[in-house]
Coordinates of C-alpha atoms and ligand atoms in Angstrom, one line a residue:
M1 CA 31.7 -10.0 -4.3
D2 CA 34.6 -9.5 -1.9
E3 CA 35.9 -12.6 -0.1
H4 CA 34.7 -10.9 3.1
D5 CA 31.2 -10.3 2.0
V6 CA 28.6 -12.4 3.8
T7 CA 25.3 -13.2 2.2
L8 CA 22.0 -13.3 4.2
S9 CA 21.6 -17.0 3.9
R10 CA 25.1 -17.7 5.2
H11 CA 24.8 -15.1 8.0
V12 CA 21.5 -16.6 9.3
L13 CA 23.2 -20.0 9.5
I14 CA 26.0 -18.7 11.7
R15 CA 23.9 -16.5 14.0
E16 CA 24.0 -17.7 17.6
G17 CA 21.3 -17.4 20.3
T18 CA 18.3 -17.4 18.0
R19 CA 14.8 -18.2 19.1
A20 CA 14.3 -20.9 16.5
P21 CA 16.7 -23.4 14.9
V22 CA 18.9 -21.5 12.4
T23 CA 18.1 -24.1 9.7
D24 CA 14.4 -23.3 9.9
L25 CA 15.1 -19.6 9.9
A26 CA 17.4 -19.9 6.9
L27 CA 14.6 -21.6 4.9
I28 CA 12.1 -18.9 5.8
L29 CA 14.3 -15.9 5.5
E30 CA 15.8 -17.1 2.2
R31 CA 12.2 -17.1 0.8
I32 CA 11.5 -13.7 2.3
A33 CA 14.7 -12.4 0.7
L34 CA 13.5 -13.8 -2.7
I35 CA 10.1 -12.0 -2.2
G36 CA 12.1 -8.8 -1.5
K37 CA 14.1 -9.2 -4.7
L38 CA 10.9 -9.8 -6.8
I39 CA 9.1 -6.8 -5.2
A40 CA 12.1 -4.5 -5.7
R41 CA 12.3 -5.5 -9.4
Q42 CA 8.6 -5.0 -9.9
L43 CA 8.7 -1.6 -8.2
A44 CA 11.5 -0.5 -10.5
H45 CA 9.5 -1.3 -13.6
A46 CA 5.8 -0.8 -12.6
S47 CA 5.5 2.7 -14.0
I48 CA 7.0 1.7 -17.4
R49 CA 4.5 -1.2 -17.6
D50 CA 1.6 1.0 -16.5
E51 CA 1.1 -1.2 -13.4
L52 CA 0.4 1.5 -10.8
G53 CA -2.9 2.8 -9.4
Y54 CA -6.0 1.1 -8.0
T55 CA -7.6 -2.3 -8.9
G56 CA -11.1 -1.0 -8.2
D57 CA -11.5 -3.4 -5.2
T58 CA -11.8 -2.6 -1.5
N59 CA -9.9 -4.7 1.1
V60 CA -11.2 -6.2 4.4
Q61 CA -10.2 -3.0 6.2
G62 CA -12.3 -0.8 3.9
E63 CA -9.3 0.6 2.0
K64 CA -9.1 0.9 -1.8
V65 CA -6.7 -1.8 -3.1
K66 CA -3.8 -0.8 -5.2
W67 CA -2.6 -3.0 -8.0
L68 CA 0.8 -3.4 -6.3
D69 CA -0.9 -4.4 -2.9
E70 CA -2.5 -7.2 -4.7
W71 CA 0.6 -8.2 -6.7
T72 CA 2.9 -8.2 -3.7
N73 CA 0.4 -10.3 -1.7
Q74 CA 0.3 -12.9 -4.5
V75 CA 4.1 -13.0 -4.5
F76 CA 4.0 -14.1 -0.8
L77 CA 1.3 -16.7 -1.5
K78 CA 3.2 -18.2 -4.5
T79 CA 6.6 -18.1 -2.8
F80 CA 5.3 -20.0 0.3
A81 CA 3.0 -22.3 -1.7
H82 CA 5.3 -25.3 -1.6
G83 CA 7.3 -26.8 1.1
F84 CA 7.8 -27.0 4.8
P85 CA 8.2 -25.2 7.3
V86 CA 5.6 -22.4 6.7
C87 CA 2.0 -23.6 7.1
S88 CA 0.1 -20.4 7.7
L89 CA 0.1 -16.9 6.2
V90 CA -1.5 -13.9 7.7
S91 CA -1.6 -10.8 5.5
E92 CA -3.0 -7.3 5.6
E93 CA -4.5 -8.0 2.3
M94 CA -6.5 -11.1 3.3
E95 CA -9.4 -11.3 5.7
E96 CA -8.7 -14.9 6.7
V97 CA -5.6 -16.8 7.5
H98 CA -4.3 -18.7 4.5
H99 CA -3.4 -22.3 5.6
R100 CA -1.3 -24.9 3.8
P101 CA -2.4 -28.0 5.8
E102 CA 0.1 -30.2 3.9
N103 CA 3.0 -28.1 5.5
C104 CA 1.6 -28.3 9.1
R105 CA 3.6 -30.7 11.1
E106 CA 5.9 -30.5 14.2
N107 CA 8.1 -27.4 14.1
S108 CA 6.1 -25.5 11.5
Y109 CA 5.6 -21.7 11.4
A110 CA 3.3 -18.9 10.5
V111 CA 4.5 -15.8 8.6
L112 CA 2.5 -12.6 9.2
Y113 CA 3.2 -9.8 6.8
D114 CA 2.3 -6.5 5.3
P115 CA 3.4 -7.0 1.7
L116 CA 3.5 -3.3 0.8
D117 CA 3.8 -0.8 3.6
G118 CA 3.2 2.9 2.7
S119 CA 1.1 2.2 -0.3
S120 CA 0.2 5.8 -0.7
N121 CA 3.7 6.2 -2.0
T122 CA 3.4 3.8 -5.0
D123 CA 2.3 6.3 -7.6
V124 CA 4.8 9.0 -6.6
N125 CA 8.0 6.8 -6.6
G126 CA 8.3 7.2 -2.8
A127 CA 9.8 4.8 -0.2
L128 CA 7.9 1.6 0.4
G129 CA 8.4 -1.5 2.6
T130 CA 7.5 -5.0 3.5
I131 CA 7.1 -6.1 7.1
F132 CA 7.2 -9.7 8.3
S133 CA 6.8 -11.6 11.6
I134 CA 7.6 -15.3 12.1
R135 CA 5.8 -17.3 14.8
R136 CA 5.8 -21.0 15.7
R137 CA 2.6 -23.0 15.1
A138 CA 1.6 -25.3 17.9
P139 CA 1.4 -28.9 16.7
G140 CA -2.1 -30.2 15.9
H141 CA -3.6 -26.7 15.6
G142 CA -4.3 -27.0 11.9
T143 CA -6.6 -24.2 10.9
K144 CA -7.3 -23.0 14.4
I145 CA -5.5 -19.8 15.0
D146 CA -5.5 -19.4 18.8
D147 CA -1.8 -20.4 18.8
I148 CA -1.1 -17.3 16.6
L149 CA -3.2 -14.9 18.6
H150 CA -0.5 -14.4 21.2
P151 CA 1.5 -11.3 22.3
G152 CA 4.5 -10.2 20.2
T153 CA 6.9 -11.6 22.8
E154 CA 6.3 -15.0 21.2
Q155 CA 7.7 -14.0 17.8
V156 CA 10.8 -16.0 16.9
A157 CA 12.0 -13.6 14.2
A158 CA 10.8 -10.4 12.6
G159 CA 12.0 -7.6 10.3
Y160 CA 11.4 -5.6 7.2
I161 CA 12.6 -4.8 3.7
L162 CA 12.9 -1.1 2.7
Y163 CA 12.7 -0.2 -1.0
G164 CA 14.5 3.1 -1.2
P165 CA 17.5 4.2 -3.3
A166 CA 18.8 0.8 -2.1
T167 CA 16.8 -2.3 -1.0
Q168 CA 17.7 -3.3 2.5
L169 CA 16.6 -6.1 4.7
V170 CA 16.8 -5.8 8.5
Y171 CA 15.8 -8.6 10.9
T172 CA 16.1 -10.0 14.4
A173 CA 15.8 -13.6 15.6
G174 CA 16.0 -12.5 19.2
N175 CA 19.7 -11.9 19.6
G176 CA 20.4 -8.5 18.0
V177 CA 19.5 -6.8 14.8
D178 CA 21.4 -7.3 11.5
G179 CA 21.0 -5.3 8.3
F180 CA 21.7 -6.4 4.6
T181 CA 21.8 -4.5 1.4
L182 CA 20.7 -6.0 -2.0
D183 CA 23.7 -6.1 -4.3
L184 CA 21.9 -5.7 -7.6
G185 CA 24.9 -7.1 -9.6
L186 CA 25.0 -10.2 -7.5
G187 CA 21.3 -10.6 -6.8
E188 CA 22.1 -11.3 -3.1
F189 CA 21.5 -9.5 0.2
V190 CA 24.9 -8.8 1.6
L191 CA 25.7 -8.0 5.2
W192 CA 25.8 -4.3 5.8
R193 CA 25.6 -3.9 9.6
E194 CA 25.7 -6.4 12.4
N195 CA 24.2 -5.7 15.9
L196 CA 22.5 -2.4 15.0
R197 CA 21.9 -0.2 18.0
M198 CA 19.3 2.6 18.1
P199 CA 20.5 5.8 19.7
R200 CA 18.8 6.5 23.1
L201 CA 17.6 9.8 21.8
G202 CA 17.2 11.4 18.4
S203 CA 16.4 14.8 16.9
T204 CA 13.5 13.9 14.5
Y205 CA 9.9 12.8 14.9
A206 CA 7.6 11.3 12.3
V207 CA 3.9 11.7 12.4
N208 CA 0.9 12.7 10.3
Q209 CA 0.4 16.0 12.1
G210 CA -2.6 16.8 10.0
N211 CA -4.5 14.5 12.3
L212 CA -3.6 16.5 15.5
S213 CA -7.2 17.7 16.2
K214 CA -8.4 14.0 16.4
W215 CA -5.9 12.9 19.1
H216 CA -6.2 12.6 22.8
P217 CA -5.1 15.9 24.5
G218 CA -2.1 14.0 25.9
A219 CA -0.7 13.4 22.4
R220 CA -1.4 17.0 21.4
K221 CA 0.5 18.2 24.5
F222 CA 3.4 15.9 23.8
I223 CA 3.8 17.3 20.3
E224 CA 3.6 20.8 21.7
H225 CA 6.2 20.0 24.2
I226 CA 8.8 18.6 21.8
T227 CA 8.2 21.3 19.2
S228 CA 8.4 24.2 21.6
R229 CA 12.1 23.8 22.4
K230 CA 14.2 26.8 21.1
D231 CA 17.6 25.4 21.9
K232 CA 19.0 23.9 18.7
S233 CA 20.7 21.0 20.6
T234 CA 17.3 19.8 22.0
S235 CA 14.8 20.8 19.3
Y236 CA 13.2 18.4 16.9
S237 CA 12.7 18.3 13.1
L238 CA 9.7 16.6 11.5
R239 CA 10.4 13.9 9.0
Y240 CA 7.4 11.9 7.7
T241 CA 7.6 9.8 4.5
G242 CA 4.1 8.1 4.7
A243 CA 5.8 4.7 5.0
F244 CA 6.2 3.3 8.5
V245 CA 9.2 1.2 7.4
A246 CA 11.1 4.2 6.0
D247 CA 10.4 6.3 9.1
F248 CA 11.3 3.5 11.5
H249 CA 14.6 2.9 9.6
R250 CA 15.6 6.5 10.2
C251 CA 14.9 6.0 13.9
L252 CA 16.9 2.8 14.0
L253 CA 19.9 4.5 12.5
E254 CA 19.8 8.0 13.8
G255 CA 17.4 7.8 16.8
G256 CA 14.0 9.6 17.0
L257 CA 10.4 8.7 17.3
Y258 CA 7.6 7.4 14.9
L259 CA 4.1 7.9 16.3
Y260 CA 0.6 7.3 15.0
P261 CA -1.6 8.3 17.9
G262 CA -5.1 6.9 18.3
E263 CA -8.1 8.9 16.9
V264 CA -10.6 9.6 19.7
T265 CA -14.0 8.3 18.7
S266 CA -17.4 9.8 19.6
E267 CA -17.6 7.2 22.5
G268 CA -14.3 8.6 23.8
K269 CA -12.2 5.5 22.8
S270 CA -8.8 5.8 21.2
K271 CA -8.6 4.0 17.8
G272 CA -5.2 3.2 16.3
K273 CA -4.5 2.9 12.6
L274 CA -1.6 0.6 12.4
R275 CA -2.0 -3.2 12.6
L276 CA -0.6 -4.9 15.7
M277 CA 0.3 -8.3 14.4
Y278 CA 2.1 -7.6 11.2
E279 CA 3.2 -4.0 11.6
L280 CA 3.6 -3.0 15.2
A281 CA 4.7 -6.3 16.9
P282 CA 7.5 -7.0 14.3
L283 CA 9.0 -3.5 14.3
S284 CA 8.7 -3.4 18.2
F285 CA 10.7 -6.6 18.3
V286 CA 13.3 -5.1 16.1
A287 CA 13.3 -1.8 18.1
E288 CA 13.7 -3.6 21.5
Q289 CA 16.5 -5.8 20.1
A290 CA 18.3 -2.6 19.0
R291 CA 17.8 -1.1 22.5
G292 CA 14.8 1.0 21.5
K293 CA 11.1 0.7 22.5
G294 CA 7.7 0.3 21.1
S295 CA 4.6 1.4 23.1
T296 CA 0.9 1.9 22.5
G297 CA 1.3 5.0 24.7
K298 CA 0.0 3.0 27.6
G299 CA 2.4 0.1 27.6
R300 CA 4.7 -2.3 25.8
I301 CA 3.4 -3.3 22.4
L302 CA 5.0 -6.7 22.6
E303 CA 2.8 -7.5 25.7
V304 CA -0.5 -6.6 24.0
N305 CA -2.7 -9.7 23.9
P306 CA -4.4 -9.6 20.4
S307 CA -8.1 -10.3 20.1
A308 CA -8.1 -10.4 16.3
I309 CA -5.5 -10.9 13.5
H310 CA -6.2 -7.4 12.0
E311 CA -6.3 -5.6 15.4
R312 CA -5.1 -2.0 15.3
Q313 CA -3.3 0.0 18.1
P314 CA -1.9 3.5 18.6
V315 CA 1.9 3.5 18.3
Y316 CA 4.9 5.4 19.8
I317 CA 8.1 3.6 18.6
G318 CA 11.8 4.5 18.4
S319 CA 14.5 5.8 20.8
A320 CA 13.9 4.6 24.4
L321 CA 14.0 8.0 26.0
E322 CA 11.4 9.5 23.6
V323 CA 9.1 6.6 24.1
D324 CA 9.4 6.8 27.8
L325 CA 8.6 10.6 27.7
A326 CA 5.5 9.9 25.6
E327 CA 4.3 7.4 28.1
Q328 CA 5.1 9.7 31.0
M329 CA 3.0 12.4 29.3
R330 CA 0.0 10.0 29.2
V331 CA -0.3 10.5 25.4
E332 CA -3.2 8.0 25.2
G333 CA -4.9 9.0 28.6
Ligands
LIG1 P1 -0.3 2.9 4.3 O1 -1.7 2.9 4.9 O2 -0.1 3.9 3.1 O3 0.2 1.5 3.9 O4 0.7 1.2 8.0 C1 0.0 1.9 7.2 C2 0.7 3.2 6.8 O5 0.7 3.4 5.4 C3 2.1 3.5 7.3 O6 3.1 2.9 6.5 C4 2.2 5.0 7.3 O7 3.1 5.5 8.2 C5 0.8 5.4 7.6 O8 -0.1 4.3 7.4 C6 0.3 6.5 6.7 O9 -0.9 6.9 7.1 P2 -1.5 8.4 6.7 O10 -1.7 8.4 5.2 O11 -2.8 8.5 7.5 O12 -0.5 9.4 7.2

């Protein structure tokens, strides 16, 4: 380690202007970093240990559960099992909120997470991620969750871990976005970029275009519009990894747009796939803090009032000018 290298735990403690006391954030982020290290190690060895594939179960969302989905969720539960200040856990993999009443006091928090984002990539050694959102719990709420079911503007911190060629952790606590890379020799996340800024415009878009026929005509027109440009300087290339975190990370660094439009149902309603509380709200918080935007196609994701912890929404997220254009073209009607 170079004398100038700054570890995540140290950096969190010296960050100014955060939405929660840095001492609380340091305790929570240090555990999320530990989870990231455990997951990265597991992903590196899972194929050798024959720990890939499906468990045979179906989760609350009707999706087949992969062995690694289950394993990564257990890592969160075990890592946050003991000790203040986290008293509630909300996961893509659990129907109900997991409460730790013994940790629920003044100044306690909920962590909402998708332990393994992009799970279709597990068996092909593709990019994967973990997404997290940290919210305050109101004193005395115990196992009632109406204090968690609030718009994303109430998050105190949020971020993600990307498991690619390198493992990186990116987070915001409401005053800019910082990125860290896992130094494998050291076993520590070390500061990689401070105050990350998303370019206002990019040259790539990420979408599962195979779903095009199921979208609102506005979304189809939007894709037609951005793919019909002949001039090299304004044309777009498609880049889709199948992992939201990996596609978002590209947008954060190079600009561009990730979109998962709603699927129009037989009743004419638009149904999103991605989850509001532990996928869209946290990455929209990161996007906005880096000068980007996150929209449902009709408005700001961070202002959506959730009606359930597993609510889904359409998403258009990335460079500000591209998100604005999508909204102007009335992608979701
Ligand atoms: P996954 O279900 O594989 O975990 O959020 C869910 C997500 O992946 C995103 O990470 C990804 O961008 C998208 O869904 C992939 O969905 P499709 O397979 O429908 O393209």
